Each structure stands twice: as structure tokens, then as C-alpha cells.
């Protein structure tokens, strides 16, 4: 936040001391030719990495300028910190969550529903996760939507784990509702979301960062928060004010040694493969 922005906010707050009231009265803001600035964080694909999530939430708390957090699915699986991650998320009042394919596949086991054939290669791992998840989180995860749509300061926003055809949005996870992953490029994302008209589309699922835009839409995937080949946790900050959408990508260095050691200590199913594919066989200090 630069000095000009701070000065503007100072005088704005002198006129209207309660930011919360102003945020809820966009008509009043429009009367003065200005919408209230709204800033939110976008996190995705935590994948049971409690240390990475703790680092990101601490960073957000210290900023003291983030109004809300949108979590785009795959909170669990791959990493072993299922209950810790879910507790950190569900205990907050400023987090909106949607489900991802891993969350729903684990739920299908816990609810004795059809498990997706496309995920059979990770069935033993999902079973390991399911047997260790506190049952209190089953109804909480069940209650989450797959998609969130919002309008903020006249800008339309879509939050989804990944693209889904309209006819598949309500399909069970066993019917593979999420579209096939495409490599990150503006052309691929324009084709994938060709029927969407939102100004900002936020998603996850594919772990690399995606940040592309054309004259109509910004496509944002801040990268997996919990899976990376470096001890870095990634997330995004979006600021919407007047007619502008500003995106900042954040990378936080954190200590992941204890987290990586826990794979062996807990005898996580498929741990060697996971540490290689999702954490790059990082050296453990």
C-alpha cells in the first residue's frame, strides 16, 4: 500500500469512520463517486499442509487490511494435517470455502458412496486420510458449495475449484464433474471458460500459478498453497476499488521440515511418491 493510498484512506475514514457501514452501503459510496475498497485473499490446494496454511494466515492477520478469504478447495489429502487444517479454516468467520476433488473423494469414502474410478490410483491414500479425519468435519465439508459467485463494486467474480460444464456442476464426484486440466495459458483459459462472463475468475486444482487477463476477464490461480518443491507458501491478494481489479501474488518462506518429517513419522500411505511428486524430494533439515 503506497503513501497516496494511505492518505486517501485516512481522509475517507475521517468522513466515514465505520468501514463496515460504508462497505454495506455501496449506493452511498457511489453518490460520492467512489466505492469502498474491498480486499480479499485467495488460497487454494492446501492439501493437508498445516505449516504452510499457518504461515499464510499469520501473514494475512498481520496485514490487517484483508476483508475476507476465499478458499478454493482441496483443503485435505496429500498432506497429513487434515484436522489441523480444517480446524484453522472452520474456526474463522472470515473464510468462505468450496470443495475440490480430493475433499469430495474422501467424503465419498466416509459416506459409503461411489468412489471415483478416476481416483483409484490414490484410493489407499484417501482411505488413510479418511480413517484419521475427525467425524465432526464430515457435515461441515458436506455443507460447502462447489461454486461461489459474487458481485463486488460492480465487478462479477467466480470462485471455483476448476472449470465445470454447466451440466456437470451438480454431478457426484464419481462422475468426474471437473474438466480436464489444461496447461496454463491465456488461450487455454479463454477456451475453457468461454461461456463465463465474469470479470474475475479464481480457481485452483492445477498447482502452478495461473495469472492471465484479456480486456474482459482476469484469470487467477495463485498456485497450490501446500504443494510446492520449495519451502514457500503461495496465495493471492485481490483489491477491488471503483472500476479497477488489482492482483498481487504472495510467496512466503516457511519452515516445512517438521511437516516433511511427519510423512515418515505417521507412515502416510504413498509417502515416497507424494514427497517426490508434490514436494520435489526437498532435503529435510
Tab-separated table of C-alpha atoms in Angstrom, residues 58-66:
chain	number	residue	atom	x	y	z
A	58	UNK	CA	-0.382	-15.304	10.044
A	59	UNK	CA	0.654	-13.092	7.124
A	60	UNK	CA	-2.978	-12.181	6.426
A	61	UNK	CA	-3.612	-11.399	10.101
A	62	UNK	CA	-0.542	-9.156	10.306
A	63	UNK	CA	-1.576	-7.200	7.207
A	64	UNK	CA	-4.809	-6.167	8.934
A	65	UNK	CA	-6.278	-4.984	5.610
A	66	UNK	CA	-7.862	-8.176	4.230
